[in-house]
């Protein structure tokens, strides 16, 4: 077994950490980044780009760039219909009714896209640690249901990880924030790009216990961006009469600018949005120039942000606590940087949120701590998590019969006895669902199975025991047994984003084959970027040299530059790398010559020698 890492697989950004002797450290990429954008893009040539490179090209390639995939994980197409217009890529309904993504005529399930992000994180970790990484603890919003957890686990498997634990994000944050030796109660208010949740935890003698958790998986910073985008577009329309929403590229540009403006407004009172050539009007190109104030942003977003407060209140009530019994409030997720969010949280809890945590890193750090517990490096803490939503089965008339109540500590097991609805009924259907509604249709269906071979009996006589069991990862198994005949049937609720076990295995193999190809492609993209910089640098140097030096001192640079320009568009990474290095060396030697030449110009000693020489010719001495 190789290393285990902790992964915060975020809606907008992802962060990874490892634990050394039980102490967590964030893993940086080669370029020094501590977080990676959770963005995947496909170029027209079929190249896969991940992270910053993918985000950078989003404006020019919006249809083939996938961001915020976490919002689609384990979701039915019907559940996300409202958000379909908020993204620039195409969301489609998979054959099983789940949401999927269609890129360049190929359909990808959300776990497949997430797996591409995870694969990149794995490669970054392996590069940083210099050893193989095989295992991972991956975090999910506390309020993710079974299907969303399973989809995340499937993504991890496809990326080649042995997923040791699917850990709730607030629990991870608490692990990183609290000292196991303390006796404290903590609120984790987690407002990210796509989800909101709030959890109440306590630590007593090294036992971390989640007391309650609540949330909304469709409420996040992306929704605030959408509000701002709609406002900008409607202002633009009333000023120019042009509807930007119909354009191919403009909506993505506006969304990027809106998100940037939103983040700036966390620091300043107003900011300008400038998008030149956003549209073409009757008299030529039209530019978008607009000022957004913090006051306006707060007016637009107040209702949405305020939706989080009743959830906080309910979570405290569920934990059977009062607000004054809370010792700390920890903010997690990028959207908690919004001053209005901080103000509302402070007002509600009557205390300032802890300032010592970095909301972008604390979850990954906690996941790394959990990995050190699982690998036996740390023995000073124990985790008791809860299941966020009630689990039950459908009974006659479409009514949900709860078997495990929400906020039950996991792992857990519970059973209930059911019976038949008609005489001599030999088969019963067991329909498993999750949610808080009493009507089954209002809850999320997790799966169905049939128990056959029930002994012949009058209705109401057979005793059918249905057992629900949740393991430490929150993964549910359900079994049904006729207590008279002993007939039994069971399922592990395994709706991995519409993927069967065989699908996951196939995708894992494909991903691992793709990983090599991807690494080569990534290398090529990196080299091409490097080549562009070197080409730019060389052209600048040649321009100066052609004015100041003899051609023979820079002609070689010019020849090699031409070669580099040709190689830049080939796939020959080896030759390209060599050429970049050659041109680099030539730039440096020509630059040195220019420096010498220029320093000759203003070297005081040289000036003196010049004037001395001239003096011999009878000129006057300088004063
Ligand atoms: P996360 O899911 O935790 O990565 O959070 C990402 C969300 O936080 C996105 O919607 C970002 O736009 C938002 N975000 C990041 N930084 C800021 C900031 N300074 N002010 C407001 N929102 C931010």
Coordinates of C-alpha atoms and ligand atoms in Angstrom, one line a residue:
X1 CA 0.0 0.0 0.0
X2 CA 1.2 3.5 -0.9
X3 CA 0.5 6.7 0.8
X4 CA -2.9 7.9 1.9
X5 CA -3.9 11.5 1.3
X6 CA -6.8 13.7 2.4
X7 CA -8.8 15.3 -0.5
X8 CA -11.2 18.2 -0.3
X9 CA -13.0 17.7 -3.6
X10 CA -14.6 21.1 -3.8
X11 CA -17.2 22.6 -6.1
X12 CA -14.9 25.4 -7.2
X13 CA -11.5 24.4 -5.9
X14 CA -9.9 21.2 -4.6
X15 CA -7.2 20.9 -2.0
X16 CA -5.1 18.0 -0.9
X17 CA -3.1 17.3 2.2
X18 CA -1.0 14.5 3.7
X19 CA -0.1 13.6 7.2
X20 CA 3.4 13.1 8.5
X21 CA 3.6 11.6 11.9
X22 CA 0.0 12.7 12.4
X23 CA 0.6 16.4 11.5
X24 CA -1.2 17.5 8.3
X25 CA 0.4 19.6 5.6
X26 CA -1.2 21.0 2.4
X27 CA 0.3 19.5 -0.8
X28 CA 1.4 22.2 -3.3
X29 CA 1.5 21.8 -7.0
X30 CA 4.8 22.3 -8.9
X31 CA 3.9 25.9 -9.5
X32 CA 3.3 26.4 -5.8
X33 CA -0.5 26.5 -5.8
X34 CA -2.2 25.2 -2.7
X35 CA -5.6 24.7 -4.4
X36 CA -6.6 23.5 -7.8
X37 CA -9.7 24.8 -9.7
X38 CA -12.1 21.8 -10.0
X39 CA -12.4 22.4 -13.7
X40 CA -12.0 19.9 -16.6
X41 CA -11.9 21.0 -20.3
X42 CA -11.7 19.1 -23.6
X43 CA -10.0 20.8 -26.5
X44 CA -11.2 20.4 -30.1
X45 CA -8.3 18.0 -30.6
X46 CA -9.7 15.8 -27.7
X47 CA -7.0 16.9 -25.2
X48 CA -8.1 16.9 -21.6
X49 CA -7.1 19.8 -19.5
X50 CA -7.5 20.0 -15.7
X51 CA -7.3 22.7 -13.1
X52 CA -5.8 26.1 -13.8
X53 CA -5.1 25.4 -17.5
X54 CA -8.7 24.4 -18.0
X55 CA -10.1 27.4 -16.2
X56 CA -7.9 29.8 -18.1
X57 CA -9.3 28.7 -21.5
X58 CA -12.9 28.6 -20.3
X59 CA -13.8 31.9 -22.0
X60 CA -12.7 30.8 -25.4
X61 CA -14.0 27.2 -25.0
X62 CA -17.1 27.5 -22.8
X63 CA -19.1 24.6 -24.2
X64 CA -16.3 22.1 -23.6
X65 CA -15.3 23.3 -20.1
X66 CA -16.9 21.7 -17.1
X67 CA -16.9 23.5 -13.8
X68 CA -19.0 22.9 -10.6
X69 CA -19.5 19.2 -11.5
X70 CA -20.0 18.5 -7.8
X71 CA -23.5 20.1 -8.2
X72 CA -24.4 17.2 -10.5
X73 CA -23.0 14.3 -8.4
X74 CA -25.6 11.7 -7.8
X75 CA -28.4 14.0 -9.0
X76 CA -31.4 13.2 -11.1
X77 CA -31.8 15.3 -14.2
X78 CA -35.2 16.5 -13.0
X79 CA -33.5 17.8 -9.8
X80 CA -31.1 20.1 -11.5
X81 CA -33.4 21.4 -14.2
X82 CA -33.3 24.9 -12.7
X83 CA -29.5 25.1 -12.9
X84 CA -29.1 23.9 -16.5
X85 CA -29.0 27.5 -17.9
X86 CA -26.4 28.5 -15.3
X87 CA -23.6 26.6 -16.9
X88 CA -22.1 27.0 -20.3
X89 CA -21.7 23.2 -21.1
X90 CA -24.5 20.9 -22.0
X91 CA -26.3 18.9 -19.2
X92 CA -28.3 15.9 -20.5
X93 CA -30.5 13.2 -19.0
X94 CA -28.7 9.9 -18.9
X95 CA -30.7 6.7 -19.9
X96 CA -31.4 6.1 -16.1
X97 CA -32.7 9.6 -15.5
X98 CA -29.5 10.9 -13.9
X99 CA -27.9 14.1 -14.9
X100 CA -24.8 13.8 -17.1
X101 CA -22.6 16.0 -19.2
X102 CA -22.3 16.0 -23.0
X103 CA -19.0 17.1 -24.5
X104 CA -18.0 16.8 -28.1
X105 CA -20.8 14.3 -28.6
X106 CA -19.7 12.0 -25.8
X107 CA -21.7 11.6 -22.6
X108 CA -19.8 11.7 -19.3
X109 CA -21.3 10.8 -15.9
X110 CA -20.5 13.3 -13.1
X111 CA -18.3 10.7 -11.4
X112 CA -16.2 10.3 -14.6
X113 CA -15.6 14.1 -14.7
X114 CA -14.8 14.2 -11.0
X115 CA -12.4 11.3 -11.5
X116 CA -10.4 13.3 -14.0
X117 CA -10.0 16.0 -11.3
X118 CA -9.0 13.3 -8.7
X119 CA -6.5 11.8 -11.1
X120 CA -4.8 15.1 -11.5
X121 CA -4.7 15.6 -7.7
X122 CA -3.2 12.1 -7.4
X123 CA -0.5 13.0 -9.9
X124 CA 0.2 16.2 -8.0
X125 CA 0.5 14.4 -4.7
X126 CA 2.8 11.7 -6.2
X127 CA 5.0 14.4 -7.7
X128 CA 5.1 16.3 -4.4
X129 CA 5.7 13.3 -2.1
X130 CA 7.9 11.4 -4.6
X131 CA 6.1 8.2 -4.0
X132 CA 3.0 6.3 -5.1
X133 CA -0.3 7.4 -3.6
X134 CA -2.9 4.6 -3.5
X135 CA -5.4 5.5 -0.8
X136 CA -7.6 8.6 0.0
X137 CA -10.0 10.1 2.4
X138 CA -12.4 12.2 0.3
X139 CA -14.7 14.7 1.9
X140 CA -18.3 15.5 0.9
X141 CA -20.8 18.0 2.2
X142 CA -22.4 16.7 5.4
X143 CA -25.8 17.0 3.7
X144 CA -24.9 14.7 0.7
X145 CA -27.4 11.8 0.5
X146 CA -26.4 8.2 0.0
X147 CA -26.4 8.5 -3.8
X148 CA -24.1 11.5 -3.8
X149 CA -21.7 9.8 -1.4
X150 CA -21.7 6.7 -3.6
X151 CA -21.1 8.8 -6.7
X152 CA -18.1 10.4 -4.9
X153 CA -16.7 7.0 -3.9
X154 CA -17.1 5.8 -7.5
X155 CA -15.2 8.8 -8.8
X156 CA -12.4 8.0 -6.4
X157 CA -12.3 4.4 -7.6
X158 CA -12.3 5.4 -11.2
X159 CA -9.3 7.7 -10.5
X160 CA -7.5 4.6 -9.1
X161 CA -7.8 5.4 -5.4
X162 CA -8.7 2.9 -2.7
X163 CA -11.2 5.2 -1.0
X164 CA -10.6 4.6 2.7
X165 CA -13.4 6.9 3.9
X166 CA -15.9 9.4 2.6
X167 CA -15.8 12.0 5.3
X168 CA -18.1 14.9 6.0
X169 CA -16.5 18.3 5.3
X170 CA -17.6 19.9 8.6
X171 CA -16.3 16.9 10.5
X172 CA -13.0 17.3 8.7
X173 CA -12.9 21.0 9.6
X174 CA -13.5 20.2 13.3
X175 CA -10.7 17.6 13.3
X176 CA -8.3 20.3 11.9
X177 CA -9.5 23.0 14.3
X178 CA -10.1 21.4 17.7
X179 CA -7.5 19.9 20.0
X180 CA -8.6 16.4 20.9
X181 CA -7.6 17.2 24.5
X182 CA -10.2 20.0 24.7
X183 CA -13.8 19.8 25.8
X184 CA -15.6 22.1 23.3
X185 CA -18.7 22.5 21.2
X186 CA -18.2 23.9 17.7
X187 CA -20.4 25.1 14.9
X188 CA -19.0 24.6 11.4
X189 CA -20.8 27.0 8.9
X190 CA -19.8 25.8 5.5
X191 CA -20.8 27.9 2.5
X192 CA -19.0 26.9 -0.6
X193 CA -19.6 27.3 -4.4
X194 CA -22.4 24.8 -4.7
X195 CA -23.6 23.8 -1.2
X196 CA -24.3 25.1 2.2
X197 CA -24.3 23.1 5.4
X198 CA -24.1 23.7 9.1
X199 CA -23.0 21.2 11.7
X200 CA -22.7 21.1 15.4
X201 CA -19.9 19.0 16.8
X202 CA -18.4 18.4 20.2
X203 CA -15.1 16.9 21.4
X204 CA -14.8 15.3 24.7
X205 CA -11.7 13.3 25.7
X206 CA -10.6 12.8 22.1
X207 CA -14.0 11.7 20.9
X208 CA -15.3 13.9 18.1
X209 CA -19.0 13.6 17.9
X210 CA -21.3 15.2 15.4
X211 CA -24.5 16.3 17.2
X212 CA -26.5 17.6 14.3
X213 CA -26.1 18.5 10.7
X214 CA -28.3 20.3 8.2
X215 CA -28.0 21.8 4.8
X216 CA -29.0 22.6 1.4
X217 CA -27.1 21.0 -1.5
X218 CA -28.5 23.6 -4.0
X219 CA -27.3 26.8 -2.3
X220 CA -23.9 28.2 -2.9
X221 CA -21.7 31.0 -4.2
X222 CA -22.6 29.9 -7.8
X223 CA -26.1 31.1 -7.1
X224 CA -24.9 34.5 -6.0
X225 CA -22.9 34.7 -9.3
X226 CA -26.1 33.9 -11.1
X227 CA -28.0 36.7 -9.4
X228 CA -25.2 39.2 -10.3
X229 CA -25.1 37.8 -13.9
X230 CA -28.9 38.4 -14.3
X231 CA -28.6 41.9 -12.9
X232 CA -25.6 42.8 -15.3
X233 CA -27.4 41.4 -18.3
X234 CA -30.7 43.2 -17.6
X235 CA -28.8 46.5 -17.0
X236 CA -27.0 46.0 -20.3
X237 CA -30.2 45.2 -22.1
X238 CA -32.0 48.2 -20.8
X239 CA -29.1 50.4 -21.8
X240 CA -28.4 48.9 -25.3
X241 CA -31.4 46.7 -26.1
X242 CA -29.0 43.8 -26.6
X243 CA -29.8 40.4 -24.9
X244 CA -26.5 38.8 -24.0
X245 CA -28.0 35.6 -22.9
X246 CA -28.5 34.5 -26.5
X247 CA -24.8 34.8 -27.3
X248 CA -22.4 31.8 -27.4
X249 CA -19.5 33.4 -25.5
X250 CA -20.9 36.5 -23.7
X251 CA -22.7 34.7 -20.9
X252 CA -19.4 32.9 -19.9
X253 CA -17.5 36.2 -19.9
X254 CA -20.2 37.9 -17.9
X255 CA -20.2 35.0 -15.4
X256 CA -16.4 35.1 -14.9
X257 CA -16.5 38.9 -14.5
X258 CA -19.5 38.6 -12.0
X259 CA -17.6 36.1 -9.9
X260 CA -14.5 38.2 -9.9
X261 CA -16.5 41.3 -8.9
X262 CA -18.3 39.3 -6.1
X263 CA -14.9 38.3 -4.7
X264 CA -13.5 41.9 -5.0
X265 CA -16.6 43.2 -3.2
X266 CA -15.5 41.2 -0.2
X267 CA -12.6 43.6 0.1
X268 CA -13.8 46.8 -1.5
X269 CA -17.1 48.8 -1.5
X270 CA -17.3 49.0 -5.2
X271 CA -15.8 47.5 -8.3
X272 CA -15.9 48.1 -12.1
X273 CA -16.7 45.4 -14.7
X274 CA -15.2 46.1 -18.1
X275 CA -15.9 43.7 -20.9
X276 CA -14.8 45.2 -24.2
X277 CA -16.4 43.9 -27.5
X278 CA -19.1 42.0 -25.6
X279 CA -21.6 42.4 -28.4
X280 CA -22.1 44.0 -31.8
X281 CA -24.7 46.6 -32.2
X282 CA -26.1 48.4 -35.2
X283 CA -23.2 50.9 -35.2
X284 CA -20.4 48.4 -34.4
X285 CA -18.9 46.8 -31.3
X286 CA -20.5 47.4 -28.0
X287 CA -18.5 47.3 -24.7
X288 CA -19.9 46.5 -21.3
X289 CA -18.8 48.9 -18.5
X290 CA -20.6 48.8 -15.3
X291 CA -20.0 49.6 -11.6
X292 CA -21.2 47.2 -8.9
X293 CA -21.3 48.4 -5.3
X294 CA -21.2 46.2 -2.3
X295 CA -24.5 47.7 -1.2
X296 CA -26.1 46.5 -4.5
X297 CA -24.6 43.1 -4.2
X298 CA -25.9 42.8 -0.7
X299 CA -29.4 43.8 -1.8
X300 CA -29.4 41.2 -4.6
X301 CA -28.0 38.4 -2.4
X302 CA -29.6 39.1 1.0
X303 CA -32.5 36.7 0.7
X304 CA -30.4 33.9 -0.5
X305 CA -27.7 34.4 2.2
X306 CA -30.4 34.7 4.9
X307 CA -31.8 31.3 4.0
X308 CA -28.8 29.8 5.9
X309 CA -29.8 31.3 9.2
X310 CA -33.0 29.2 9.9
X311 CA -30.9 26.1 9.1
X312 CA -28.4 27.2 11.8
X313 CA -31.2 27.7 14.2
X314 CA -32.6 24.2 13.5
X315 CA -29.2 22.6 13.7
X316 CA -28.7 24.0 17.2
X317 CA -32.2 22.8 18.2
X318 CA -31.5 19.3 16.7
X319 CA -28.3 19.1 18.8
X320 CA -30.4 19.9 21.9
X321 CA -28.3 22.9 22.7
X322 CA -28.7 26.6 23.1
X323 CA -26.6 29.1 21.3
X324 CA -24.7 30.2 24.5
X325 CA -23.4 26.6 24.9
X326 CA -21.4 26.9 21.6
X327 CA -17.7 27.6 22.2
X328 CA -16.5 28.3 18.6
X329 CA -17.8 29.1 15.2
X330 CA -15.7 28.1 12.3
X331 CA -16.3 29.3 8.8
X332 CA -15.5 27.0 5.9
X333 CA -15.9 27.5 2.1
X334 CA -15.0 30.5 -0.1
X335 CA -18.4 32.2 0.2
X336 CA -17.8 32.8 3.9
X337 CA -15.4 35.5 2.8
X338 CA -18.4 37.7 2.0
X339 CA -18.7 40.4 4.7
X340 CA -22.5 40.1 4.9
X341 CA -22.2 36.3 5.6
X342 CA -19.7 36.9 8.4
X343 CA -21.9 39.6 9.8
X344 CA -25.1 37.5 9.8
X345 CA -23.3 34.5 11.4
X346 CA -21.7 36.7 14.1
X347 CA -25.1 38.3 14.8
X348 CA -26.9 34.9 15.0
X349 CA -24.3 33.1 17.2
X350 CA -23.4 36.2 19.2
X351 CA -19.7 35.6 18.7
X352 CA -17.0 36.4 16.2
X353 CA -16.1 33.4 14.0
X354 CA -12.6 31.9 14.5
X355 CA -10.1 33.8 12.5
X356 CA -7.3 31.2 12.7
X357 CA -8.5 28.9 9.9
X358 CA -8.0 29.2 6.2
X359 CA -11.5 28.3 4.8
X360 CA -9.9 26.9 1.6
X361 CA -7.5 24.5 3.4
X362 CA -9.1 23.4 6.7
X363 CA -11.2 20.6 5.2
X364 CA -8.2 18.9 3.4
X365 CA -6.1 19.2 6.5
X366 CA -8.9 17.5 8.5
X367 CA -9.1 14.7 5.9
X368 CA -5.4 14.2 6.2
X369 CA -5.8 13.9 10.0
X370 CA -8.5 11.3 9.5
X371 CA -6.1 9.4 7.1
X372 CA -3.6 9.3 9.9
X373 CA -6.2 7.9 12.2
X374 CA -7.1 5.2 9.6
X375 CA -3.4 4.3 9.1
X376 CA -2.8 4.1 12.8
X377 CA -0.4 7.1 13.0
X378 CA -2.8 8.8 15.4
X379 CA -4.5 7.1 18.2
X380 CA -5.6 10.1 20.3
X381 CA -9.0 10.7 18.6
X382 CA -12.1 8.8 17.6
X383 CA -14.8 10.1 15.2
X384 CA -18.5 9.6 15.6
X385 CA -20.4 11.0 12.6
X386 CA -24.1 11.1 11.9
X387 CA -26.3 10.3 9.0
X388 CA -27.8 13.5 7.7
X389 CA -31.1 12.4 6.4
X390 CA -33.8 9.9 7.6
X391 CA -33.8 6.5 5.9
X392 CA -36.8 4.3 5.5
X393 CA -39.0 2.1 3.2
X394 CA -42.2 2.7 1.4
X395 CA -45.3 1.2 2.9
X396 CA -48.9 0.8 1.6
X397 CA -50.3 4.1 0.1
X398 CA -46.8 5.5 -0.6
X399 CA -46.0 6.4 3.0
X400 CA -42.4 6.5 4.2
X401 CA -41.7 4.3 7.2
X402 CA -38.5 5.6 8.8
X403 CA -36.0 3.0 10.0
X404 CA -32.9 5.1 10.7
X405 CA -33.7 8.7 11.9
X406 CA -31.5 11.6 10.7
X407 CA -28.6 12.6 13.0
X408 CA -28.2 9.0 14.2
X409 CA -24.6 8.3 15.0
X410 CA -22.9 6.0 12.4
X411 CA -22.0 3.2 12.1
X412 CA -25.5 2.2 13.0
X413 CA -28.0 -0.6 12.5
X414 CA -31.8 -0.7 13.0
X415 CA -34.7 -2.9 12.0
X416 CA -38.5 -2.9 11.8
X417 CA -41.0 -5.6 11.3
X418 CA -43.4 -5.3 8.4
X419 CA -46.1 -7.6 7.0
X420 CA -48.1 -8.3 3.9
X421 CA -51.1 -6.3 2.5
X422 CA -53.1 -9.2 1.0
X423 CA -53.8 -12.9 1.6
X424 CA -51.2 -15.4 0.4
X425 CA -48.9 -12.6 -0.8
X426 CA -45.7 -14.4 -1.7
X427 CA -43.6 -11.3 -2.8
X428 CA -43.1 -8.0 -1.2
X429 CA -41.3 -5.0 -2.8
X430 CA -38.8 -3.1 -0.7
X431 CA -38.4 0.4 -1.8
X432 CA -35.6 2.3 0.1
X433 CA -35.7 6.1 0.3
X434 CA -34.0 8.9 2.1
X435 CA -35.5 12.2 3.1
X436 CA -37.7 14.0 5.6
X437 CA -41.0 13.9 3.8
X438 CA -43.8 11.5 5.0
X439 CA -44.8 10.8 1.4
X440 CA -42.3 8.6 -0.3
X441 CA -42.5 10.5 -3.6
X442 CA -41.1 13.6 -1.9
X443 CA -38.0 11.8 -0.8
X444 CA -35.0 10.5 -2.8
X445 CA -35.4 6.9 -4.0
X446 CA -32.3 4.9 -3.3
X447 CA -33.3 1.5 -4.8
X448 CA -35.8 -1.3 -4.7
X449 CA -35.6 -5.1 -4.4
X450 CA -38.1 -7.9 -4.0
X451 CA -38.3 -10.5 -1.3
X452 CA -39.8 -13.7 -2.8
X453 CA -40.9 -17.0 -1.2
X454 CA -43.0 -15.6 1.6
X455 CA -44.9 -18.5 3.2
X456 CA -48.6 -18.7 2.4
X457 CA -50.5 -16.8 5.1
X458 CA -53.3 -14.4 5.8
X459 CA -52.5 -10.8 5.2
X460 CA -51.0 -9.2 8.3
X461 CA -49.6 -12.6 9.6
X462 CA -46.1 -12.8 8.0
X463 CA -43.4 -11.1 9.9
X464 CA -40.9 -9.5 7.6
X465 CA -37.8 -8.0 9.3
X466 CA -36.2 -5.1 7.3
X467 CA -32.7 -4.3 8.6
X468 CA -30.8 -1.1 7.7
X469 CA -27.1 -0.9 8.3
X470 CA -24.8 2.0 7.7
X471 CA -21.1 1.6 7.8
X472 CA -18.5 4.2 8.9
X473 CA -18.5 5.7 5.4
X474 CA -22.2 6.3 5.6
X475 CA -22.8 3.5 3.0
X476 CA -26.1 1.7 3.5
X477 CA -27.0 -2.0 3.2
X478 CA -30.6 -3.1 3.4
X479 CA -31.9 -6.6 4.0
X480 CA -35.4 -8.1 4.3
X481 CA -36.1 -11.5 5.9
X482 CA -39.3 -13.5 6.2
X483 CA -38.9 -14.7 9.9
X484 CA -41.1 -17.8 9.3
X485 CA -39.4 -19.2 6.1
X486 CA -36.0 -17.6 6.6
X487 CA -36.1 -16.3 3.0
X488 CA -33.8 -13.3 2.7
X489 CA -32.8 -10.7 0.2
X490 CA -30.5 -7.8 0.5
X491 CA -28.9 -4.9 -1.4
X492 CA -26.1 -2.6 -0.8
X493 CA -27.5 0.7 -1.9
X494 CA -25.1 1.3 -4.7
X495 CA -26.4 3.9 -7.0
X496 CA -23.0 5.2 -7.9
X497 CA -24.2 8.0 -10.1
X498 CA -25.7 5.5 -12.5
X499 CA -22.6 3.3 -12.7
X500 CA -22.5 -0.4 -11.9
X501 CA -19.5 -2.0 -10.3
X502 CA -18.4 -3.3 -13.7
X503 CA -18.8 0.3 -15.2
X504 CA -16.6 1.6 -12.4
X505 CA -13.9 -1.0 -13.0
X506 CA -14.0 -0.4 -16.8
X507 CA -13.7 3.3 -16.3
X508 CA -10.9 2.9 -13.8
X509 CA -8.9 0.9 -16.4
X510 CA -9.6 3.5 -19.1
X511 CA -8.6 6.3 -16.7
X512 CA -5.4 4.6 -15.9
X513 CA -4.6 4.1 -19.6
X514 CA -5.6 7.7 -20.2
X515 CA -3.5 8.9 -17.3
X516 CA -0.3 8.2 -19.3
X517 CA -1.7 9.9 -22.4
X518 CA -2.9 12.8 -20.2
X519 CA 0.5 13.2 -18.6
X520 CA 2.1 13.5 -22.1
X521 CA -0.6 15.9 -23.2
X522 CA -0.2 18.0 -20.1
X523 CA 3.5 18.0 -20.7
X524 CA 2.9 19.2 -24.2
X525 CA 0.6 22.0 -23.0
X526 CA 3.1 23.1 -20.4
X527 CA 5.9 23.0 -22.9
X528 CA 3.9 25.0 -25.5
X529 CA 3.2 27.7 -22.8
X530 CA 6.9 27.8 -22.0
X531 CA 7.7 28.0 -25.7
X532 CA 5.3 30.9 -26.1
X533 CA 7.1 32.8 -23.4
X534 CA 10.5 32.0 -24.8
X535 CA 9.4 33.1 -28.3
X536 CA 8.1 36.3 -26.9
X537 CA 11.3 36.9 -25.0
X538 CA 13.5 36.0 -28.0
X539 CA 11.6 38.4 -30.3
X540 CA 12.1 41.2 -27.8
X541 CA 15.8 40.5 -27.5
X542 CA 16.2 40.3 -31.3
X543 CA 14.4 43.6 -31.7
X544 CA 16.9 45.3 -29.3
X545 CA 19.9 43.4 -30.7
X546 CA 19.1 44.4 -34.3
X547 CA 19.5 48.0 -33.3
X548 CA 22.5 47.7 -31.1
X549 CA 24.6 44.7 -32.2
X550 CA 26.1 43.3 -35.4
X551 CA 23.9 40.7 -37.0
X552 CA 26.4 37.9 -36.5
X553 CA 25.9 38.1 -32.7
X554 CA 22.2 37.4 -32.9
X555 CA 21.6 35.6 -36.2
X556 CA 21.9 32.2 -34.5
X557 CA 19.1 33.2 -32.1
X558 CA 17.0 34.2 -35.1
X559 CA 17.5 30.8 -36.8
X560 CA 16.8 28.9 -33.6
X561 CA 13.7 31.0 -32.9
X562 CA 12.3 30.0 -36.3
X563 CA 12.9 26.3 -35.5
X564 CA 11.2 26.8 -32.1
X565 CA 8.1 28.4 -33.8
X566 CA 7.8 25.3 -36.1
X567 CA 8.4 22.8 -33.3
X568 CA 5.9 24.5 -31.0
X569 CA 3.0 23.2 -33.1
X570 CA 4.3 19.6 -33.3
X571 CA 3.8 16.8 -30.7
X572 CA 7.5 16.2 -30.4
X573 CA 8.0 17.0 -26.7
X574 CA 11.6 15.9 -26.6
X575 CA 12.7 18.1 -29.5
X576 CA 10.5 21.0 -28.2
X577 CA 12.1 20.8 -24.7
X578 CA 15.6 20.8 -26.2
X579 CA 14.8 23.7 -28.5
X580 CA 13.3 25.8 -25.7
X581 CA 16.5 25.2 -23.7
X582 CA 18.7 26.1 -26.7
X583 CA 16.8 29.3 -27.4
X584 CA 16.9 30.1 -23.7
X585 CA 20.7 29.9 -23.6
X586 CA 21.0 32.0 -26.8
X587 CA 18.7 34.7 -25.3
X588 CA 20.9 34.8 -22.2
X589 CA 24.1 35.1 -24.2
X590 CA 22.7 37.8 -26.6
X591 CA 21.2 39.7 -23.6
X592 CA 24.6 39.7 -22.0
X593 CA 26.1 41.2 -25.1
X594 CA 23.4 43.9 -25.1
X595 CA 24.1 44.6 -21.4
X596 CA 27.8 44.9 -22.1
X597 CA 27.1 47.2 -25.0
X598 CA 24.6 49.3 -23.1
X599 CA 26.8 49.4 -20.0
X600 CA 29.6 50.6 -22.2
X601 CA 27.4 53.5 -23.0
X602 CA 27.1 54.8 -19.5
X603 CA 30.1 53.4 -17.8
X604 CA 31.8 56.4 -16.1
X605 CA 35.2 54.9 -16.6
X606 CA 34.6 54.5 -20.3
X607 CA 33.3 58.1 -20.5
X608 CA 36.5 59.3 -18.8
X609 CA 38.6 57.3 -21.3
X610 CA 36.6 58.8 -24.1
X611 CA 37.1 62.3 -22.9
X612 CA 40.8 61.6 -22.2
X613 CA 41.3 60.5 -25.8
X614 CA 39.5 63.6 -27.0
X615 CA 41.7 65.8 -24.7
X616 CA 44.7 64.6 -26.6
X617 CA 43.1 66.1 -29.6
X618 CA 43.3 69.5 -27.9
X619 CA 39.8 69.7 -26.4
X620 CA 39.3 71.5 -23.0
X621 CA 39.5 69.5 -19.8
X622 CA 36.1 69.1 -18.1
X623 CA 35.7 71.0 -14.8
Ligands
LIG1 P1 -15.5 26.4 -2.3 O1 -16.6 25.6 -2.8 O2 -15.2 26.4 -0.8 O3 -14.2 26.3 -3.1 O4 -16.0 28.0 -2.5 C1 -16.0 28.5 -3.8 C2 -17.0 29.7 -3.8 O5 -16.5 30.7 -2.9 C3 -17.2 30.2 -5.1 O6 -18.5 30.6 -5.4 C4 -16.3 31.5 -5.1 O7 -16.8 32.5 -6.0 C5 -16.5 31.9 -3.6 N1 -15.5 32.8 -3.2 C6 -14.1 32.6 -3.1 N2 -13.5 33.6 -2.6 C7 -14.4 34.6 -2.4 C8 -14.4 35.9 -1.9 N3 -13.2 36.5 -1.6 N4 -15.6 36.6 -1.7 C9 -16.7 36.0 -2.1 N5 -16.9 34.7 -2.5 C10 -15.7 34.0 -2.7

